[in-house]
Amino acid sequence: MGLFMTLEDAGAEEAALLGALAGVGAAGDAGRLRVFDLHCDTLDRLAFHGDPSVPGGFAEHDAGVPAARMNTLADNDAHISLARTAGFAWCQCFAAFIPDEARGDEAWALFERVRRVWERELERCGGKLARVRTMAEADAALASGRTAGLFTVEGASFLEDDGTAEDRLDALAEAGVRMVTLTWNGPNALGSGNDTADGLTGFGRSCVRELEGRNVAVDVSHLNDAGFKDVCATATRPFAASHSNARAVCGHPRNLADWQLRELADAGGVAGLNFCCDFLSETHADPTPDDVLRHVDHVLEVTGEDVLALGSDYDGCDVPSWLDPSDKVGALHELIASRFGRTVADKAFFANARAFFARVEGA
């Protein structure tokens, strides 16, 4: 999740290029472009619409959006809706984002609110949306023409060393959670986010092992460098940076240094390309296609073709105007394909993320 801002329009030359590329994509299931997005905050926007008591700014940001336009995944005014993903073979990681201000029982109550919205939408939208826990289930959902949804967590501040953690870890697995971002930007009982300097706690290292034991992928996005190193020293299974870019291209601390990208590659992990404007460019309020492609180029140069994935951060931040809303993402596929080849584009858009979760299942 990031801060929302007003964006400038893209340049005329880039807009013309994007217009020429719009609607053109690689053949996926039934001729549809295959998309696997490792992170969005859409469920939180639905769950917390109109409730200013919840930290995170969702109610304030969406104050002008009618409740009827923010109450279902089927069709809404968020970045992501099933109406927009229907034109693709789309697999989406839907996160339950827990803000730093909530800890323990309060944080768990927020998770439960988001989970109930997730369960409600699965029931409401069963003909268009399928819960998936394995890649075989994802394949079947896409073959049936439905959007495949994986449930994830961003910010595990409900896990505390007070005797409740084991039951909550079991509950996460039972709810079908497939990946957990250990922290958000600040500290919690597991470790410290990128706004702070400390690494994982002993309790955090034990939770990494407990998550792995339940086949839940560990996500290092939002960790600071010390915490990332601690995950490297602790993890025995592949782990992901679900929505983080290249720090060498944009120096935001949420982005990954080259050594971190190499560690992800060595661990069999993936790095999801984040569309957040602040993480794409330090100079353009509305990042251009070239700003995005510089991150793609750098990750490919450092790691090869098998690490880059998508981690849009849709509905948790402002994204470039040419990628807003989610059904514009096909233009990015064509940009990557035109610069680096269609095989690289297909891997970044789908195959690498699918292979990552398959490795987690089989580890």
Coordinates of C-alpha atoms in Angstrom, one line a residue:
M1 CA 0.0 0.0 0.0
G2 CA 1.2 3.5 -0.7
L3 CA 0.0 7.1 -0.6
F4 CA -2.5 8.3 -3.2
M5 CA -1.6 11.4 -5.2
T6 CA -2.8 13.5 -8.3
L7 CA -1.0 12.3 -11.4
E8 CA 0.1 14.2 -14.6
D9 CA -0.8 13.0 -18.0
A10 CA 1.7 10.8 -20.0
G11 CA 3.6 12.4 -22.9
A12 CA 2.0 12.5 -26.3
E13 CA 4.5 10.2 -27.9
E14 CA 4.2 7.6 -25.1
A15 CA 0.4 7.9 -25.2
A16 CA 0.4 7.2 -28.9
L17 CA 2.6 4.1 -28.4
L18 CA 0.3 2.8 -25.7
G19 CA -2.7 3.4 -27.8
A20 CA -1.2 1.4 -30.6
L21 CA -0.4 -1.4 -28.2
A22 CA -3.7 -1.4 -26.3
G23 CA -5.8 -4.5 -26.6
V24 CA -2.9 -6.6 -28.1
G25 CA -1.6 -9.4 -25.9
A26 CA -0.1 -12.8 -25.9
A27 CA -2.5 -15.8 -26.3
G28 CA -3.3 -17.3 -23.0
D29 CA -6.2 -19.5 -21.9
A30 CA -8.8 -19.4 -24.7
G31 CA -6.7 -16.7 -26.4
R32 CA -6.6 -14.5 -23.3
L33 CA -3.5 -12.8 -21.9
R34 CA -2.4 -14.6 -18.8
V35 CA -1.8 -12.4 -15.8
F36 CA -0.5 -13.4 -12.3
D37 CA -0.5 -10.5 -9.9
L38 CA 1.2 -11.1 -6.5
H39 CA -0.4 -8.2 -4.6
C40 CA -3.4 -5.9 -4.5
D41 CA -5.3 -4.2 -1.6
T42 CA -8.8 -4.4 -3.2
L43 CA -10.3 -6.4 -0.4
D44 CA -9.4 -3.7 2.2
R45 CA -11.0 -1.0 0.1
L46 CA -14.2 -3.0 0.0
A47 CA -14.0 -4.0 3.7
F48 CA -13.2 -0.6 5.2
H49 CA -15.1 1.7 2.9
G50 CA -16.9 4.4 4.9
D51 CA -15.2 3.4 8.2
P52 CA -12.8 6.1 9.3
S53 CA -12.0 4.2 12.5
V54 CA -9.8 1.9 10.6
P55 CA -6.2 3.1 10.1
G56 CA -4.7 3.1 6.6
G57 CA -6.6 5.9 4.9
F58 CA -9.0 3.8 2.9
A59 CA -12.2 5.6 4.1
E60 CA -10.7 9.0 3.6
H61 CA -9.4 8.2 0.1
D62 CA -12.8 6.7 -1.0
A63 CA -15.0 9.3 0.8
G64 CA -16.4 10.5 -2.5
V65 CA -17.1 7.0 -3.9
P66 CA -20.7 5.8 -3.3
A67 CA -21.1 2.7 -1.2
A68 CA -22.8 0.9 -4.1
R69 CA -19.6 1.3 -6.1
M70 CA -17.3 -0.2 -3.5
N71 CA -19.2 -3.2 -2.1
T72 CA -18.3 -6.1 -4.4
L73 CA -15.4 -7.5 -6.5
A74 CA -17.8 -8.1 -9.3
D75 CA -17.9 -4.5 -10.5
N76 CA -16.6 -1.4 -8.6
D77 CA -14.7 1.8 -8.8
A78 CA -11.5 0.2 -7.5
H79 CA -8.5 -0.6 -9.7
I80 CA -9.4 -4.3 -9.7
S81 CA -12.8 -5.8 -10.4
L82 CA -13.9 -9.1 -11.9
A83 CA -15.5 -7.1 -14.7
R84 CA -12.0 -5.9 -15.6
T85 CA -10.1 -9.2 -15.1
A86 CA -12.7 -11.2 -17.1
G87 CA -11.0 -10.3 -20.4
F88 CA -7.8 -12.0 -19.2
A89 CA -6.8 -15.4 -17.8
W90 CA -6.1 -13.7 -14.4
C91 CA -4.7 -15.1 -11.2
Q92 CA -4.8 -12.5 -8.4
C93 CA -3.3 -12.5 -4.9
F94 CA -5.9 -10.7 -2.8
A95 CA -4.2 -9.4 0.4
A96 CA -5.7 -8.6 3.8
F97 CA -3.6 -5.5 4.6
I98 CA -3.2 -4.9 8.4
P99 CA -1.9 -1.4 9.2
D100 CA 1.0 -0.8 11.6
E101 CA -1.3 0.9 14.1
A102 CA -3.2 -2.3 14.8
R103 CA -1.5 -5.0 16.9
G104 CA -2.6 -8.3 18.5
D105 CA -6.3 -8.8 19.0
E106 CA -7.2 -5.5 17.2
A107 CA -5.1 -6.5 14.2
W108 CA -6.7 -10.0 14.2
A109 CA -10.1 -8.4 14.2
L110 CA -9.2 -6.4 11.1
F111 CA -8.0 -9.6 9.4
E112 CA -11.2 -11.3 10.2
R113 CA -13.2 -8.4 8.7
V114 CA -11.3 -8.7 5.4
R115 CA -11.5 -12.5 5.5
R116 CA -15.3 -12.3 5.8
V117 CA -15.5 -10.0 2.8
W118 CA -13.3 -12.5 0.9
E119 CA -15.6 -15.3 1.8
R120 CA -18.7 -13.3 0.9
E121 CA -17.3 -12.4 -2.5
L122 CA -16.4 -16.0 -3.2
E123 CA -20.0 -16.9 -2.5
R124 CA -21.5 -14.0 -4.5
C125 CA -19.2 -14.3 -7.5
G126 CA -18.7 -18.0 -7.7
G127 CA -19.4 -18.1 -11.5
K128 CA -16.6 -15.5 -12.0
L129 CA -14.2 -16.1 -9.1
A130 CA -12.6 -19.2 -7.7
R131 CA -10.6 -19.6 -4.5
V132 CA -7.3 -21.4 -5.3
R133 CA -4.8 -22.9 -2.9
T134 CA -2.6 -24.8 -5.4
M135 CA -1.4 -24.2 -8.9
A136 CA -3.5 -27.1 -10.1
E137 CA -6.6 -25.4 -8.8
A138 CA -5.4 -22.1 -10.4
D139 CA -5.1 -23.9 -13.8
A140 CA -8.5 -25.3 -13.4
A141 CA -10.1 -22.0 -12.5
L142 CA -8.5 -20.3 -15.5
A143 CA -9.5 -23.1 -17.8
S144 CA -13.1 -22.6 -16.6
G145 CA -13.0 -18.9 -17.5
R146 CA -13.0 -17.7 -13.9
T147 CA -10.5 -15.3 -12.2
A148 CA -8.3 -17.4 -9.8
G149 CA -8.0 -15.8 -6.4
L150 CA -5.3 -16.5 -3.8
F151 CA -5.7 -15.1 -0.3
T152 CA -2.7 -13.4 1.3
V153 CA -1.7 -11.2 4.2
E154 CA 0.2 -7.9 4.2
G155 CA 1.5 -7.1 7.7
A156 CA 1.3 -9.9 10.2
S157 CA 1.0 -7.7 13.3
F158 CA -1.7 -10.0 14.7
L159 CA 1.1 -12.5 15.4
E160 CA 2.5 -11.9 18.9
D161 CA 4.6 -13.9 21.3
D162 CA 1.8 -14.2 23.8
G163 CA 0.5 -17.7 23.3
T164 CA -2.0 -16.9 20.5
A165 CA 0.4 -17.3 17.5
E166 CA 0.1 -21.0 16.9
D167 CA -3.7 -20.9 16.8
R168 CA -3.6 -17.9 14.5
L169 CA -1.1 -19.5 12.2
D170 CA -3.3 -22.5 12.0
A171 CA -6.3 -20.3 11.2
L172 CA -4.4 -18.6 8.4
A173 CA -3.7 -21.9 6.8
E174 CA -7.3 -23.1 7.3
A175 CA -8.5 -19.8 5.6
G176 CA -6.4 -20.7 2.6
V177 CA -3.8 -17.9 3.1
R178 CA -0.9 -18.7 0.6
M179 CA 1.6 -15.9 1.4
V180 CA 2.3 -13.6 4.3
T181 CA 4.2 -10.3 4.2
L182 CA 5.9 -10.3 7.6
T183 CA 5.7 -6.5 8.3
W184 CA 4.4 -3.3 6.9
N185 CA 6.6 -0.2 7.1
G186 CA 7.0 -0.1 10.9
P187 CA 7.9 -2.7 13.6
N188 CA 5.8 -5.5 14.9
A189 CA 6.5 -8.6 17.0
L190 CA 8.2 -10.4 14.1
G191 CA 10.6 -7.7 12.9
S192 CA 11.0 -4.2 11.4
G193 CA 9.8 -2.7 8.2
N194 CA 11.7 -0.3 6.0
D195 CA 11.0 2.7 8.2
T196 CA 13.1 1.2 10.9
A197 CA 16.5 -0.5 11.2
D198 CA 16.2 -3.7 13.3
G199 CA 16.0 -7.1 11.8
L200 CA 13.7 -10.1 12.6
T201 CA 13.2 -10.9 16.3
G202 CA 13.7 -14.4 17.5
F203 CA 9.9 -14.8 17.5
G204 CA 9.9 -13.6 13.9
R205 CA 12.4 -16.2 12.8
S206 CA 10.3 -18.9 14.5
C207 CA 7.3 -17.6 12.6
V208 CA 9.2 -17.9 9.3
R209 CA 9.7 -21.6 10.0
E210 CA 6.1 -22.0 11.2
L211 CA 4.7 -20.5 8.0
E212 CA 7.0 -22.7 5.9
G213 CA 5.8 -25.7 7.8
R214 CA 2.2 -24.8 6.8
N215 CA 3.1 -24.3 3.1
V216 CA 2.6 -20.6 3.4
A217 CA 5.1 -18.5 1.4
V218 CA 7.1 -15.9 3.2
D219 CA 7.0 -12.4 1.7
V220 CA 9.9 -10.0 2.3
S221 CA 8.4 -6.8 0.7
H222 CA 8.3 -4.0 3.3
L223 CA 11.2 -5.5 5.4
N224 CA 14.3 -3.5 5.9
D225 CA 17.7 -4.8 4.8
A226 CA 18.5 -6.4 8.1
G227 CA 15.2 -8.2 8.2
F228 CA 15.8 -9.4 4.6
K229 CA 19.2 -10.8 5.7
D230 CA 17.6 -12.6 8.6
V231 CA 15.0 -14.2 6.3
C232 CA 17.8 -15.4 4.0
A233 CA 19.5 -17.0 7.0
T234 CA 16.3 -18.6 8.3
A235 CA 14.2 -19.6 5.3
T236 CA 14.5 -23.2 4.0
R237 CA 11.9 -22.7 1.2
P238 CA 11.6 -20.2 -1.7
F239 CA 10.4 -16.7 -0.5
A240 CA 9.1 -13.7 -2.5
A241 CA 9.2 -10.0 -2.6
S242 CA 5.6 -9.7 -3.7
H243 CA 5.7 -6.0 -4.7
S244 CA 9.1 -4.4 -4.8
N245 CA 11.2 -2.8 -7.5
A246 CA 14.9 -2.2 -8.2
R247 CA 16.6 0.2 -5.9
A248 CA 19.3 0.9 -8.4
V249 CA 16.7 2.5 -10.6
C250 CA 14.6 4.3 -8.0
G251 CA 16.3 4.7 -4.6
H252 CA 13.2 4.3 -2.4
P253 CA 14.0 1.9 0.6
R254 CA 11.0 -0.2 -0.3
N255 CA 12.8 -1.3 -3.4
L256 CA 15.4 -4.1 -3.6
A257 CA 19.2 -3.7 -3.8
D258 CA 21.0 -5.8 -6.3
W259 CA 22.3 -8.2 -3.6
Q260 CA 18.7 -8.8 -2.5
L261 CA 17.6 -9.6 -6.1
R262 CA 20.4 -12.1 -6.3
E263 CA 19.4 -13.7 -3.0
L264 CA 15.8 -14.0 -4.3
A265 CA 17.1 -15.7 -7.4
D266 CA 19.3 -18.1 -5.4
A267 CA 16.4 -18.9 -3.1
G268 CA 14.0 -19.7 -6.0
G269 CA 12.0 -16.6 -5.3
V270 CA 10.3 -13.9 -7.3
A271 CA 10.2 -10.1 -7.3
G272 CA 6.8 -8.6 -8.2
L273 CA 7.0 -5.4 -10.2
N274 CA 5.2 -2.7 -8.2
F275 CA 3.2 -0.1 -10.1
C276 CA 3.4 2.5 -7.2
C277 CA 4.5 5.8 -8.6
D278 CA 6.8 6.5 -5.7
F279 CA 8.7 3.2 -6.3
L280 CA 9.0 3.6 -10.0
S281 CA 10.5 7.1 -10.4
E282 CA 12.1 9.8 -8.3
T283 CA 11.5 12.4 -11.0
H284 CA 8.1 11.8 -12.6
A285 CA 4.9 12.1 -10.6
D286 CA 3.2 10.0 -13.4
P287 CA 5.9 7.5 -14.3
T288 CA 6.3 6.8 -18.0
P289 CA 6.6 3.5 -19.8
D290 CA 10.3 3.9 -19.9
D291 CA 10.4 4.4 -16.1
V292 CA 8.8 1.0 -15.7
L293 CA 10.9 -0.7 -18.4
R294 CA 14.1 0.5 -16.6
H295 CA 13.1 -1.6 -13.6
V296 CA 12.3 -4.5 -15.9
D297 CA 15.7 -4.2 -17.6
H298 CA 17.6 -4.0 -14.3
V299 CA 15.9 -7.0 -12.7
L300 CA 16.5 -9.0 -15.8
E301 CA 20.2 -8.0 -15.9
V302 CA 20.8 -8.9 -12.3
T303 CA 18.7 -12.1 -12.0
G304 CA 17.9 -13.4 -15.5
E305 CA 14.5 -14.3 -16.8
D306 CA 13.0 -16.3 -13.9
V307 CA 12.6 -13.9 -11.0
L308 CA 10.6 -10.9 -12.5
A309 CA 6.9 -11.1 -11.8
L310 CA 4.0 -8.7 -11.3
G311 CA 3.1 -7.2 -7.9
S312 CA 0.9 -4.3 -9.0
D313 CA -0.1 -2.9 -5.6
Y314 CA -3.4 -2.0 -7.3
D315 CA -5.8 -0.4 -4.8
G316 CA -3.1 0.4 -2.4
C317 CA -1.4 3.2 -4.1
D318 CA -1.4 5.6 -7.1
V319 CA -0.3 3.9 -10.2
P320 CA 0.8 5.5 -13.6
S321 CA -2.2 6.8 -15.6
W322 CA -1.5 4.4 -18.4
L323 CA -1.9 1.4 -16.0
D324 CA -5.0 2.7 -14.3
P325 CA -7.3 0.7 -13.9
S326 CA -6.2 -2.9 -14.1
D327 CA -7.6 -3.7 -17.5
K328 CA -4.9 -1.5 -19.1
V329 CA -2.2 -3.9 -18.0
G330 CA -2.0 -5.5 -21.5
A331 CA -0.1 -2.5 -22.7
L332 CA 2.7 -3.3 -20.3
H333 CA 2.9 -6.8 -21.6
E334 CA 3.4 -5.5 -25.1
L335 CA 6.0 -3.0 -24.0
I336 CA 8.0 -5.8 -22.3
A337 CA 7.6 -8.1 -25.3
S338 CA 8.6 -5.4 -27.8
R339 CA 11.8 -4.6 -25.8
F340 CA 12.8 -8.0 -24.4
G341 CA 10.8 -10.6 -26.3
R342 CA 7.5 -12.3 -25.8
T343 CA 9.0 -15.2 -23.8
V344 CA 10.3 -12.8 -21.2
A345 CA 7.0 -10.9 -21.1
D346 CA 5.0 -14.1 -20.7
K347 CA 7.3 -15.2 -17.8
A348 CA 7.0 -11.9 -16.0
F349 CA 3.3 -11.8 -16.5
F350 CA 2.4 -15.3 -15.4
A351 CA 4.9 -18.2 -15.6
N352 CA 7.4 -17.0 -13.0
A353 CA 4.8 -16.5 -10.3
R354 CA 3.1 -19.8 -11.1
A355 CA 6.4 -21.6 -10.9
F356 CA 7.2 -19.9 -7.6
F357 CA 4.0 -21.1 -5.9
A358 CA 4.6 -24.6 -7.4
R359 CA 8.0 -24.6 -5.8
V360 CA 6.6 -23.6 -2.5
E361 CA 4.1 -26.4 -2.7
G362 CA 6.7 -29.0 -3.6
A363 CA 9.5 -27.9 -1.2

